[in-house]
């Protein structure tokens, strides 16, 4: 069974102690490919180092995370552009908007997001999108930029069926499903019953959002098996089928 983790921050300091073991554990669990969304200029060195260590399994994205957008975002975007011009990355990410933590830099977040969607189109790369408490504003931006060249993933999708259908209607976007689907109070299982599996990709968002029964601990890519199990249960199909379809979807997004 081959699985793909489309979103894992395995380069972050939470894994400094045992990063190699974590990646090897994932590979042993069938998670042969892990896609690494960048955060900001401070994470690039460790991001590239991990990719260099596991060139067959770990793939670096380039982008500026909305949580790192502040008054200096122009400098950060220049660094993103510098790296994109210098070498090939697997995607533009992680980009997007977040009204949950801080609304101080909303105009800057919007501008950074728009500029990075343009970079995704310029380099013909998928856009890996983070959104929290800002769906309508963010969706409007994606819709205004959407064309047949724009594609990607709405990462950590936990929204309504109506929102899912809007994303699917864009044409080139998949929904990233992770540990949240295993949470007791999550409405995601019910929503997922009405969404075809060909719109879904798997993710962990490691080290965040570990699936049950690991809640409150550090997440890692090997735990994606628990997400697969839950999706299989919700859809009433085998884990092998969930793995095959979601892997094919991920390969499509990342042009593998
Ligand atoms: Ni993330």
Coordinates of C-alpha atoms and ligand atoms in Angstrom, one line a residue:
X1 CA 0.0 0.0 0.0
X2 CA 1.5 3.3 -1.2
X3 CA 0.5 6.5 0.6
X4 CA 1.4 10.2 0.1
X5 CA 1.5 12.8 2.9
X6 CA 0.8 16.0 0.9
X7 CA 1.6 18.3 3.9
X8 CA 4.2 17.7 6.6
X9 CA 6.5 20.2 8.3
X10 CA 9.0 17.5 9.1
X11 CA 11.9 20.0 8.9
X12 CA 10.6 21.9 11.9
X13 CA 12.4 22.0 15.2
X14 CA 9.9 19.6 16.8
X15 CA 11.7 16.8 14.8
X16 CA 15.3 18.0 15.5
X17 CA 15.9 15.1 17.9
X18 CA 14.8 12.2 15.7
X19 CA 14.0 13.5 12.2
X20 CA 15.7 10.6 10.4
X21 CA 13.8 8.0 12.4
X22 CA 10.5 9.8 11.8
X23 CA 11.0 9.8 8.1
X24 CA 12.2 6.1 8.1
X25 CA 9.2 5.1 10.1
X26 CA 6.9 6.8 7.6
X27 CA 8.6 5.0 4.7
X28 CA 8.3 1.7 6.5
X29 CA 4.5 2.4 6.9
X30 CA 4.2 2.9 3.2
X31 CA 4.3 6.7 3.2
X32 CA 6.9 6.8 0.4
X33 CA 6.4 10.5 -0.4
X34 CA 6.2 13.5 1.9
X35 CA 5.6 17.0 0.7
X36 CA 7.1 19.8 2.8
X37 CA 5.4 23.2 2.9
X38 CA 7.8 26.0 3.7
X39 CA 7.0 28.6 6.5
X40 CA 9.4 31.6 5.9
X41 CA 13.0 32.5 5.3
X42 CA 14.0 31.0 8.7
X43 CA 12.9 27.5 7.7
X44 CA 14.5 27.2 4.3
X45 CA 17.9 25.8 5.4
X46 CA 16.3 22.9 7.3
X47 CA 13.7 22.3 4.6
X48 CA 16.4 21.9 1.9
X49 CA 18.5 19.8 4.2
X50 CA 15.8 17.3 4.7
X51 CA 15.1 17.1 1.0
X52 CA 18.8 16.5 0.4
X53 CA 18.8 13.7 2.9
X54 CA 15.8 11.9 1.4
X55 CA 15.7 13.0 -2.3
X56 CA 13.4 10.1 -3.3
X57 CA 10.9 10.7 -0.5
X58 CA 10.9 14.3 0.7
X59 CA 10.0 17.2 -1.6
X60 CA 10.4 20.9 -0.8
X61 CA 7.8 23.6 -1.5
X62 CA 8.6 27.3 -1.6
X63 CA 6.4 30.0 -0.2
X64 CA 5.5 32.3 2.7
X65 CA 3.1 31.1 5.3
X66 CA 0.3 33.6 6.2
X67 CA 1.3 33.3 9.9
X68 CA 4.7 34.8 9.0
X69 CA 3.3 37.8 7.1
X70 CA 4.0 41.1 8.8
X71 CA 5.3 44.6 7.8
X72 CA 8.4 43.0 6.4
X73 CA 6.6 40.6 4.0
X74 CA 8.0 42.3 1.0
X75 CA 11.5 41.1 1.9
X76 CA 10.2 37.6 2.6
X77 CA 8.5 37.5 -0.8
X78 CA 11.7 38.6 -2.5
X79 CA 13.5 35.6 -0.9
X80 CA 10.7 33.3 -2.2
X81 CA 11.1 34.7 -5.7
X82 CA 14.9 34.4 -5.5
X83 CA 14.6 30.6 -4.7
X84 CA 12.0 30.0 -7.3
X85 CA 14.2 31.5 -10.0
X86 CA 17.2 29.5 -8.7
X87 CA 15.8 25.9 -8.7
X88 CA 12.8 23.7 -9.1
X89 CA 10.3 23.2 -6.2
X90 CA 7.3 20.8 -6.1
X91 CA 4.8 23.5 -5.2
X92 CA 4.1 27.0 -4.0
X93 CA 3.4 26.6 -0.3
X94 CA 2.3 27.1 2.2
X95 CA 0.4 30.2 1.2
X96 CA -3.0 31.6 2.2
X97 CA -4.7 33.7 4.9
X98 CA -5.5 33.2 8.5
X99 CA -7.9 35.4 10.5
X100 CA -7.8 33.2 13.6
X101 CA -4.6 34.1 15.3
X102 CA -4.1 37.7 14.3
X103 CA -6.0 40.1 12.0
X104 CA -3.3 42.9 12.2
X105 CA -1.9 42.1 8.8
X106 CA -4.9 41.2 6.8
X107 CA -4.2 43.5 3.8
X108 CA -0.6 42.3 3.8
X109 CA -1.8 38.7 4.0
X110 CA -4.1 39.2 1.0
X111 CA -1.4 40.9 -1.1
X112 CA 1.1 38.1 -0.3
X113 CA -1.4 35.5 -1.2
X114 CA -2.3 37.1 -4.5
X115 CA 1.3 37.5 -5.4
X116 CA 2.1 33.9 -4.6
X117 CA -0.9 32.6 -6.6
X118 CA 0.6 34.6 -9.5
X119 CA 4.0 32.8 -8.8
X120 CA 2.2 29.4 -8.9
X121 CA 0.8 30.3 -12.4
X122 CA 4.2 31.7 -13.6
X123 CA 6.0 28.5 -12.6
X124 CA 3.1 26.2 -13.4
X125 CA 3.2 24.8 -9.9
X126 CA 0.4 23.7 -7.6
X127 CA -0.6 26.2 -4.9
X128 CA -0.9 24.7 -1.4
X129 CA -3.4 26.9 0.4
X130 CA -3.9 27.5 4.1
X131 CA -7.2 29.1 5.3
X132 CA -8.6 29.7 8.7
X133 CA -11.7 31.7 9.5
X134 CA -11.5 33.5 6.2
X135 CA -13.0 31.2 3.6
X136 CA -15.2 33.8 1.7
X137 CA -12.4 36.4 1.4
X138 CA -9.8 33.8 0.4
X139 CA -12.1 32.0 -2.0
X140 CA -12.9 35.2 -3.8
X141 CA -9.2 35.8 -4.4
X142 CA -8.7 32.2 -5.7
X143 CA -11.8 32.6 -7.9
X144 CA -10.5 35.8 -9.4
X145 CA -7.1 34.3 -10.2
X146 CA -8.5 30.9 -11.4
X147 CA -7.8 29.6 -14.8
X148 CA -6.9 26.3 -16.4
X149 CA -3.3 26.7 -15.2
X150 CA -4.2 27.2 -11.5
X151 CA -4.3 24.0 -9.5
X152 CA -3.4 22.8 -6.0
X153 CA -4.8 21.8 -2.6
X154 CA -7.0 23.4 0.0
X155 CA -4.9 22.0 2.9
X156 CA -6.6 20.9 6.2
X157 CA -10.1 21.1 4.8
X158 CA -12.6 21.1 7.6
X159 CA -15.4 23.2 6.0
X160 CA -18.9 22.7 5.0
X161 CA -20.2 20.7 2.0
X162 CA -21.1 24.0 0.3
X163 CA -17.5 25.2 0.7
X164 CA -16.2 21.8 -0.6
X165 CA -18.3 22.1 -3.7
X166 CA -17.1 25.6 -4.3
X167 CA -13.5 24.4 -4.2
X168 CA -14.2 21.4 -6.4
X169 CA -16.0 23.8 -8.8
X170 CA -12.7 25.6 -9.4
X171 CA -11.6 22.7 -11.5
X172 CA -8.0 22.2 -10.4
X173 CA -8.1 21.9 -6.6
X174 CA -8.3 19.0 -4.2
X175 CA -9.2 18.9 -0.5
X176 CA -6.5 17.9 2.0
X177 CA -7.9 15.6 4.7
X178 CA -5.9 14.9 7.9
X179 CA -6.2 14.0 11.5
X180 CA -9.3 16.2 12.2
X181 CA -11.5 13.6 10.6
X182 CA -10.8 11.3 13.5
X183 CA -11.8 13.8 16.1
X184 CA -15.0 13.0 18.0
X185 CA -16.8 16.3 17.5
X186 CA -15.7 16.7 13.8
X187 CA -18.5 17.1 11.3
X188 CA -16.0 16.2 8.5
X189 CA -17.0 12.5 8.4
X190 CA -20.6 13.5 7.6
X191 CA -19.5 16.1 5.0
X192 CA -17.1 13.6 3.4
X193 CA -20.0 11.1 2.8
X194 CA -21.2 13.6 0.1
X195 CA -17.8 14.2 -1.5
X196 CA -16.3 11.9 -4.2
X197 CA -13.0 10.4 -3.2
X198 CA -11.3 11.7 -6.4
X199 CA -11.3 15.2 -4.9
X200 CA -9.4 14.1 -1.7
X201 CA -5.7 13.9 -0.9
X202 CA -4.2 12.9 2.4
X203 CA -2.1 15.0 4.7
X204 CA -0.9 15.1 8.3
X205 CA 0.2 18.7 8.8
X206 CA 2.9 17.2 11.1
X207 CA 3.8 18.2 13.8
X208 CA 0.3 19.6 14.3
X209 CA -3.2 18.0 14.4
X210 CA -2.4 14.4 15.2
X211 CA -5.2 11.9 14.6
X212 CA -6.9 10.0 17.5
X213 CA -5.5 8.3 19.6
X214 CA -2.4 10.6 19.4
X215 CA -4.2 13.9 20.2
X216 CA -2.2 16.3 22.2
X217 CA 1.1 14.7 21.1
X218 CA 3.4 15.4 18.1
X219 CA 2.0 14.3 14.7
X220 CA 4.2 12.4 12.2
X221 CA 3.7 11.1 8.7
X222 CA 3.4 7.4 9.6
X223 CA 0.1 8.3 11.4
X224 CA -1.6 8.9 8.1
X225 CA -2.7 5.3 8.2
X226 CA -5.2 6.3 10.9
X227 CA -6.7 8.9 8.6
X228 CA -6.9 6.3 5.8
X229 CA -8.7 3.9 8.1
X230 CA -11.2 6.5 9.1
X231 CA -11.9 7.6 5.5
X232 CA -12.4 3.9 4.5
X233 CA -14.9 3.5 7.4
X234 CA -16.8 6.7 6.4
X235 CA -17.0 5.8 2.7
X236 CA -17.6 2.1 3.3
X237 CA -14.7 0.9 1.1
X238 CA -11.3 -0.8 1.8
X239 CA -8.2 1.0 3.0
X240 CA -6.4 -0.2 -0.2
X241 CA -9.0 1.6 -2.3
X242 CA -8.6 4.8 -0.3
X243 CA -4.8 4.6 -0.6
X244 CA -4.9 3.9 -4.4
X245 CA -7.4 6.8 -5.2
X246 CA -5.8 9.4 -2.9
X247 CA -2.3 8.5 -4.1
X248 CA -3.4 8.9 -7.7
X249 CA -5.0 12.3 -6.8
X250 CA -1.7 13.5 -5.2
X251 CA 0.3 12.3 -8.2
X252 CA -2.0 14.4 -10.4
X253 CA -1.6 17.5 -8.2
X254 CA 2.2 17.3 -8.1
X255 CA 2.5 16.1 -11.7
X256 CA 4.5 12.9 -10.6
Ligands
LIG1 NI1 1.0 23.5 7.3

